[in-house]
Amino acid sequence: MSAAPAALSTGTYRQLYINGQWVDSSSGKRNPVNNPATEEPISEVAFGTREDCKKAIEAAKNAMPGWAKLTAWDRAKILKKAAELIRERADGIARTLTMEQGKPLPEAKGEILQTADTFEWFAEEGKRAYGDIIPNSVPGKRHLTFRHPVGVVGAIGPWNFPVALLSRKMAPALAVGCTIVCKPATQTPLSLINIFDCLIEAGLPAGVANFVIGPAKDIGDEFIENPIVRKISFTGSTEVGKMLMRGAAGHVKRLSLELGGHAPFIVFPDADPEAVAKAAVMGKFRNNGQVCISPSRFFVHKDISKKFIEVAVAAAKNLKLGNGLDAGTEIGPMFEKKAMENTIKLVEDASGKGATLLTGGKRCDRFAKGYFFEPTILTGLTDDARVLTDEPFAPVMPIMEFSTIDEAIAKANNTAYGLAAYVFTNDLTTTFKMAEGIEAGMIGVNDPVPATVQAPFGGMKESGMGRELSREGLDGYLETKHISIRLKD
Ligand code: ADP
């Protein structure tokens, strides 16, 4: 057992990881990482260049033949060892994650443990990247398929779950024999660096996984234009996803996109309005609503809406805001100042169009520093309120009413997004009508937390393409080769 290292301490400087070496940026530039609870810098990270990204891609190319040649069983040994190290160090890595991202420590620890599960799951799943033997239609011929690693992968991740979301790309890619260059969000690189430490200590060969950070557009352009990169896997905004898709089209480059969402949360009259309102508040304000599957449009049946709203407002007012490192904190700061300012604008826009503010709506003035925002509930919204049309990514809960199943389905689908949806009912017919009628990749029925490593995660419509996690999570990193054999008579 290795000694569990502490989280990155304040003032620690970390570098890029290219070809098995920790290195400075070729420009010498460093970037501060700030704590959103204190607005203080906690660390510095080398801020790379397009040239550094190119070197990382070259390293991944050179490492690919050796890595792909290993058996899935040998690759799994390394990935499972990394999972074990991640679990051992979960407390320290979670502290780092809380400090750079803001989420409360128990949630951060949950994300780290989920990351360990992801590496372990795909280590095993890589052993099951089966091909087929296909019955022949012409005598003397035989057809079979191999599943072949797609090649060097460029992976880009966001800041809201900086470790869990990139691990959904790294683990399947590495398990099937691809090599990878990872770019986390500039603001949240530290906890991912801790995951790299675990992979390295577990014995990952040089060049197989590389860590770069730098100007996002430069790195994105290098992933698109460098022919060595065969696949781009992106989690982030729909806007950047569309840009990458346009760029990738020019090179017919493989692409997986996990983009924005605007999840409906629909409560039928047979559900318990009190219990569901409490679950709704926990689900909505987790990570301040900065979650792509966050419930963000609440439709409550008119017969129970009064009770639901009353309980939701009381529960929202009771949530304990604070520094994520403090025991008992339920809601940390928002991730950055811009996010908080955008939330204020969303509330002003809705109020200006006639919505009623029931609680929150402003920065929490108990805190002298940090981007703390009061959990906010709005009713009486018009359809054109921006909080309903744009992906909010904010601690705002807009509550509307509905009367019939058809109306609920129409309202749920009245968006360009189709990532997650939530339905609360105990009626089997309603369950099936909603599950079949809603255009979303994931539907939680009486379940506010549907995501789990063994089930597919991804969206319909403008929420993306491809699925991560589950056995389908391997597909994005594999090409199918058909081998047709003519036997001698
Ligand atoms: P968010 O709203 O979550 O910040 P973004 O899509 O802006 O979503 O960011 C998600 C990730 O995409 C981050 O790592 C960010 O640095 C990166 N990114 C932003 N712009 C580009 C771009 N033009 N090309 C490639 N990656 C980008």
PDB file of N, CA, C and O in Angstrom, residues 10-46:
ATOM      1  N   THR A  10      -1.622  24.583  -0.947  1.00  0.00           N
ATOM      2  CA  THR A  10      -1.579  25.929  -1.483  1.00  0.00           C
ATOM      3  C   THR A  10      -0.166  26.250  -1.935  1.00  0.00           C
ATOM      4  O   THR A  10       0.796  25.971  -1.231  1.00  0.00           O
ATOM      5  N   GLY A  11      -0.062  26.840  -3.074  1.00  0.00           N
ATOM      6  CA  GLY A  11       1.250  27.255  -3.549  1.00  0.00           C
ATOM      7  C   GLY A  11       1.957  26.208  -4.388  1.00  0.00           C
ATOM      8  O   GLY A  11       2.979  26.484  -4.995  1.00  0.00           O
ATOM      9  N   THR A  12       1.404  24.993  -4.455  1.00  0.00           N
ATOM     10  CA  THR A  12       2.059  23.959  -5.252  1.00  0.00           C
ATOM     11  C   THR A  12       1.964  24.318  -6.731  1.00  0.00           C
ATOM     12  O   THR A  12       0.900  24.711  -7.200  1.00  0.00           O
ATOM     13  N   TYR A  13       3.043  24.147  -7.432  1.00  0.00           N
ATOM     14  CA  TYR A  13       3.032  24.385  -8.885  1.00  0.00           C
ATOM     15  C   TYR A  13       3.013  23.035  -9.588  1.00  0.00           C
ATOM     16  O   TYR A  13       3.800  22.147  -9.251  1.00  0.00           O
ATOM     17  N   ARG A  14       2.102  22.846 -10.524  1.00  0.00           N
ATOM     18  CA  ARG A  14       2.051  21.588 -11.272  1.00  0.00           C
ATOM     19  C   ARG A  14       2.244  21.858 -12.757  1.00  0.00           C
ATOM     20  O   ARG A  14       1.928  22.939 -13.257  1.00  0.00           O
ATOM     21  N   GLN A  15       2.739  20.811 -13.446  1.00  0.00           N
ATOM     22  CA  GLN A  15       3.119  20.986 -14.853  1.00  0.00           C
ATOM     23  C   GLN A  15       2.233  20.168 -15.787  1.00  0.00           C
ATOM     24  O   GLN A  15       1.328  19.472 -15.360  1.00  0.00           O
ATOM     25  N   LEU A  16       2.565  20.263 -17.062  1.00  0.00           N
ATOM     26  CA  LEU A  16       1.906  19.440 -18.079  1.00  0.00           C
ATOM     27  C   LEU A  16       2.541  18.041 -18.024  1.00  0.00           C
ATOM     28  O   LEU A  16       3.698  17.906 -17.591  1.00  0.00           O
ATOM     29  N   TYR A  17       1.808  17.048 -18.463  1.00  0.00           N
ATOM     30  CA  TYR A  17       2.366  15.688 -18.482  1.00  0.00           C
ATOM     31  C   TYR A  17       2.388  15.203 -19.928  1.00  0.00           C
ATOM     32  O   TYR A  17       1.337  14.913 -20.527  1.00  0.00           O
ATOM     33  N   ILE A  18       3.585  15.180 -20.493  1.00  0.00           N
ATOM     34  CA  ILE A  18       3.730  14.822 -21.912  1.00  0.00           C
ATOM     35  C   ILE A  18       4.805  13.748 -22.047  1.00  0.00           C
ATOM     36  O   ILE A  18       5.932  13.915 -21.551  1.00  0.00           O
ATOM     37  N   ASN A  19       4.445  12.669 -22.701  1.00  0.00           N
ATOM     38  CA  ASN A  19       5.386  11.575 -22.966  1.00  0.00           C
ATOM     39  C   ASN A  19       6.066  11.063 -21.694  1.00  0.00           C
ATOM     40  O   ASN A  19       7.278  10.823 -21.673  1.00  0.00           O
ATOM     41  N   GLY A  20       5.267  10.949 -20.651  1.00  0.00           N
ATOM     42  CA  GLY A  20       5.804  10.377 -19.411  1.00  0.00           C
ATOM     43  C   GLY A  20       6.633  11.337 -18.578  1.00  0.00           C
ATOM     44  O   GLY A  20       7.288  10.913 -17.629  1.00  0.00           O
ATOM     45  N   GLN A  21       6.633  12.619 -18.916  1.00  0.00           N
ATOM     46  CA  GLN A  21       7.411  13.609 -18.152  1.00  0.00           C
ATOM     47  C   GLN A  21       6.520  14.765 -17.724  1.00  0.00           C
ATOM     48  O   GLN A  21       5.698  15.229 -18.520  1.00  0.00           O
ATOM     49  N   TRP A  22       6.721  15.253 -16.507  1.00  0.00           N
ATOM     50  CA  TRP A  22       6.076  16.501 -16.092  1.00  0.00           C
ATOM     51  C   TRP A  22       6.932  17.650 -16.628  1.00  0.00           C
ATOM     52  O   TRP A  22       8.132  17.704 -16.359  1.00  0.00           O
ATOM     53  N   VAL A  23       6.348  18.533 -17.419  1.00  0.00           N
ATOM     54  CA  VAL A  23       7.143  19.581 -18.081  1.00  0.00           C
ATOM     55  C   VAL A  23       6.464  20.949 -17.968  1.00  0.00           C
ATOM     56  O   VAL A  23       5.246  21.060 -17.876  1.00  0.00           O
ATOM     57  N   ASP A  24       7.292  21.984 -18.056  1.00  0.00           N
ATOM     58  CA  ASP A  24       6.774  23.361 -18.114  1.00  0.00           C
ATOM     59  C   ASP A  24       6.115  23.605 -19.463  1.00  0.00           C
ATOM     60  O   ASP A  24       6.381  22.897 -20.434  1.00  0.00           O
ATOM     61  N   SER A  25       5.330  24.654 -19.527  1.00  0.00           N
ATOM     62  CA  SER A  25       4.802  25.092 -20.813  1.00  0.00           C
ATOM     63  C   SER A  25       5.967  25.557 -21.688  1.00  0.00           C
ATOM     64  O   SER A  25       6.933  26.136 -21.183  1.00  0.00           O
ATOM     65  N   SER A  26       5.887  25.334 -22.998  1.00  0.00           N
ATOM     66  CA  SER A  26       6.976  25.798 -23.872  1.00  0.00           C
ATOM     67  C   SER A  26       7.072  27.325 -23.859  1.00  0.00           C
ATOM     68  O   SER A  26       8.088  27.889 -24.223  1.00  0.00           O
ATOM     69  N   SER A  27       6.006  27.991 -23.428  1.00  0.00           N
ATOM     70  CA  SER A  27       6.065  29.458 -23.333  1.00  0.00           C
ATOM     71  C   SER A  27       6.539  29.899 -21.948  1.00  0.00           C
ATOM     72  O   SER A  27       6.762  31.084 -21.716  1.00  0.00           O
ATOM     73  N   GLY A  28       6.641  28.959 -21.022  1.00  0.00           N
ATOM     74  CA  GLY A  28       7.022  29.293 -19.646  1.00  0.00           C
ATOM     75  C   GLY A  28       5.860  29.857 -18.837  1.00  0.00           C
ATOM     76  O   GLY A  28       5.985  30.141 -17.647  1.00  0.00           O
ATOM     77  N   LYS A  29       4.696  29.983 -19.479  1.00  0.00           N
ATOM     78  CA  LYS A  29       3.568  30.624 -18.801  1.00  0.00           C
ATOM     79  C   LYS A  29       2.967  29.710 -17.721  1.00  0.00           C
ATOM     80  O   LYS A  29       2.945  28.488 -17.874  1.00  0.00           O
ATOM     81  N   ARG A  30       2.473  30.354 -16.669  1.00  0.00           N
ATOM     82  CA  ARG A  30       1.760  29.628 -15.602  1.00  0.00           C
ATOM     83  C   ARG A  30       0.422  30.299 -15.379  1.00  0.00           C
ATOM     84  O   ARG A  30       0.303  31.511 -15.562  1.00  0.00           O
ATOM     85  N   ASN A  31      -0.527  29.516 -14.938  1.00  0.00           N
ATOM     86  CA  ASN A  31      -1.875  30.056 -14.724  1.00  0.00           C
ATOM     87  C   ASN A  31      -2.302  29.802 -13.280  1.00  0.00           C
ATOM     88  O   ASN A  31      -2.135  28.686 -12.788  1.00  0.00           O
ATOM     89  N   PRO A  32      -2.863  30.803 -12.596  1.00  0.00           N
ATOM     90  CA  PRO A  32      -3.323  30.528 -11.235  1.00  0.00           C
ATOM     91  C   PRO A  32      -4.622  29.727 -11.245  1.00  0.00           C
ATOM     92  O   PRO A  32      -5.413  29.830 -12.181  1.00  0.00           O
ATOM     93  N   VAL A  33      -4.812  28.927 -10.191  1.00  0.00           N
ATOM     94  CA  VAL A  33      -6.099  28.247  -9.984  1.00  0.00           C
ATOM     95  C   VAL A  33      -6.696  28.862  -8.728  1.00  0.00           C
ATOM     96  O   VAL A  33      -6.028  28.937  -7.691  1.00  0.00           O
ATOM     97  N   ASN A  34      -7.941  29.320  -8.822  1.00  0.00           N
ATOM     98  CA  ASN A  34      -8.545  30.051  -7.702  1.00  0.00           C
ATOM     99  C   ASN A  34      -9.587  29.215  -6.973  1.00  0.00           C
ATOM    100  O   ASN A  34     -10.223  28.345  -7.573  1.00  0.00           O
ATOM    101  N   ASN A  35      -9.759  29.522  -5.703  1.00  0.00           N
ATOM    102  CA  ASN A  35     -10.790  28.873  -4.888  1.00  0.00           C
ATOM    103  C   ASN A  35     -12.044  29.758  -4.924  1.00  0.00           C
ATOM    104  O   ASN A  35     -12.000  30.898  -4.459  1.00  0.00           O
ATOM    105  N   PRO A  36     -13.166  29.257  -5.460  1.00  0.00           N
ATOM    106  CA  PRO A  36     -14.354  30.104  -5.573  1.00  0.00           C
ATOM    107  C   PRO A  36     -14.997  30.460  -4.233  1.00  0.00           C
ATOM    108  O   PRO A  36     -15.826  31.370  -4.160  1.00  0.00           O
ATOM    109  N   ALA A  37     -14.603  29.751  -3.156  1.00  0.00           N
ATOM    110  CA  ALA A  37     -15.160  30.081  -1.837  1.00  0.00           C
ATOM    111  C   ALA A  37     -14.430  31.256  -1.195  1.00  0.00           C
ATOM    112  O   ALA A  37     -14.992  31.973  -0.373  1.00  0.00           O
ATOM    113  N   THR A  38     -13.149  31.433  -1.575  1.00  0.00           N
ATOM    114  CA  THR A  38     -12.359  32.484  -0.921  1.00  0.00           C
ATOM    115  C   THR A  38     -11.870  33.536  -1.911  1.00  0.00           C
ATOM    116  O   THR A  38     -11.357  34.569  -1.509  1.00  0.00           O
ATOM    117  N   GLU A  39     -11.995  33.246  -3.196  1.00  0.00           N
ATOM    118  CA  GLU A  39     -11.476  34.089  -4.284  1.00  0.00           C
ATOM    119  C   GLU A  39      -9.953  34.208  -4.221  1.00  0.00           C
ATOM    120  O   GLU A  39      -9.364  35.107  -4.806  1.00  0.00           O
ATOM    121  N   GLU A  40      -9.305  33.292  -3.494  1.00  0.00           N
ATOM    122  CA  GLU A  40      -7.836  33.320  -3.380  1.00  0.00           C
ATOM    123  C   GLU A  40      -7.232  32.281  -4.322  1.00  0.00           C
ATOM    124  O   GLU A  40      -7.798  31.200  -4.485  1.00  0.00           O
ATOM    125  N   PRO A  41      -6.015  32.556  -4.872  1.00  0.00           N
ATOM    126  CA  PRO A  41      -5.335  31.516  -5.652  1.00  0.00           C
ATOM    127  C   PRO A  41      -4.868  30.379  -4.741  1.00  0.00           C
ATOM    128  O   PRO A  41      -4.441  30.636  -3.616  1.00  0.00           O
ATOM    129  N   ILE A  42      -4.998  29.134  -5.227  1.00  0.00           N
ATOM    130  CA  ILE A  42      -4.547  28.008  -4.399  1.00  0.00           C
ATOM    131  C   ILE A  42      -3.333  27.320  -5.002  1.00  0.00           C
ATOM    132  O   ILE A  42      -2.649  26.552  -4.340  1.00  0.00           O
ATOM    133  N   SER A  43      -3.096  27.553  -6.281  1.00  0.00           N
ATOM    134  CA  SER A  43      -2.013  26.836  -6.938  1.00  0.00           C
ATOM    135  C   SER A  43      -1.734  27.488  -8.286  1.00  0.00           C
ATOM    136  O   SER A  43      -2.491  28.354  -8.732  1.00  0.00           O
ATOM    137  N   GLU A  44      -0.674  27.029  -8.927  1.00  0.00           N
ATOM    138  CA  GLU A  44      -0.383  27.457 -10.292  1.00  0.00           C
ATOM    139  C   GLU A  44      -0.191  26.224 -11.150  1.00  0.00           C
ATOM    140  O   GLU A  44       0.351  25.211 -10.685  1.00  0.00           O
ATOM    141  N   VAL A  45      -0.603  26.328 -12.389  1.00  0.00           N
ATOM    142  CA  VAL A  45      -0.410  25.214 -13.311  1.00  0.00           C
ATOM    143  C   VAL A  45       0.214  25.762 -14.591  1.00  0.00           C
ATOM    144  O   VAL A  45      -0.143  26.858 -15.043  1.00  0.00           O
ATOM    145  N   ALA A  46       1.147  24.991 -15.151  1.00  0.00           N
ATOM    146  CA  ALA A  46       1.766  25.395 -16.416  1.00  0.00           C
ATOM    147  C   ALA A  46       0.668  25.581 -17.459  1.00  0.00           C
ATOM    148  O   ALA A  46      -0.218  24.733 -17.577  1.00  0.00           O
TER     149      ALA A  46
END
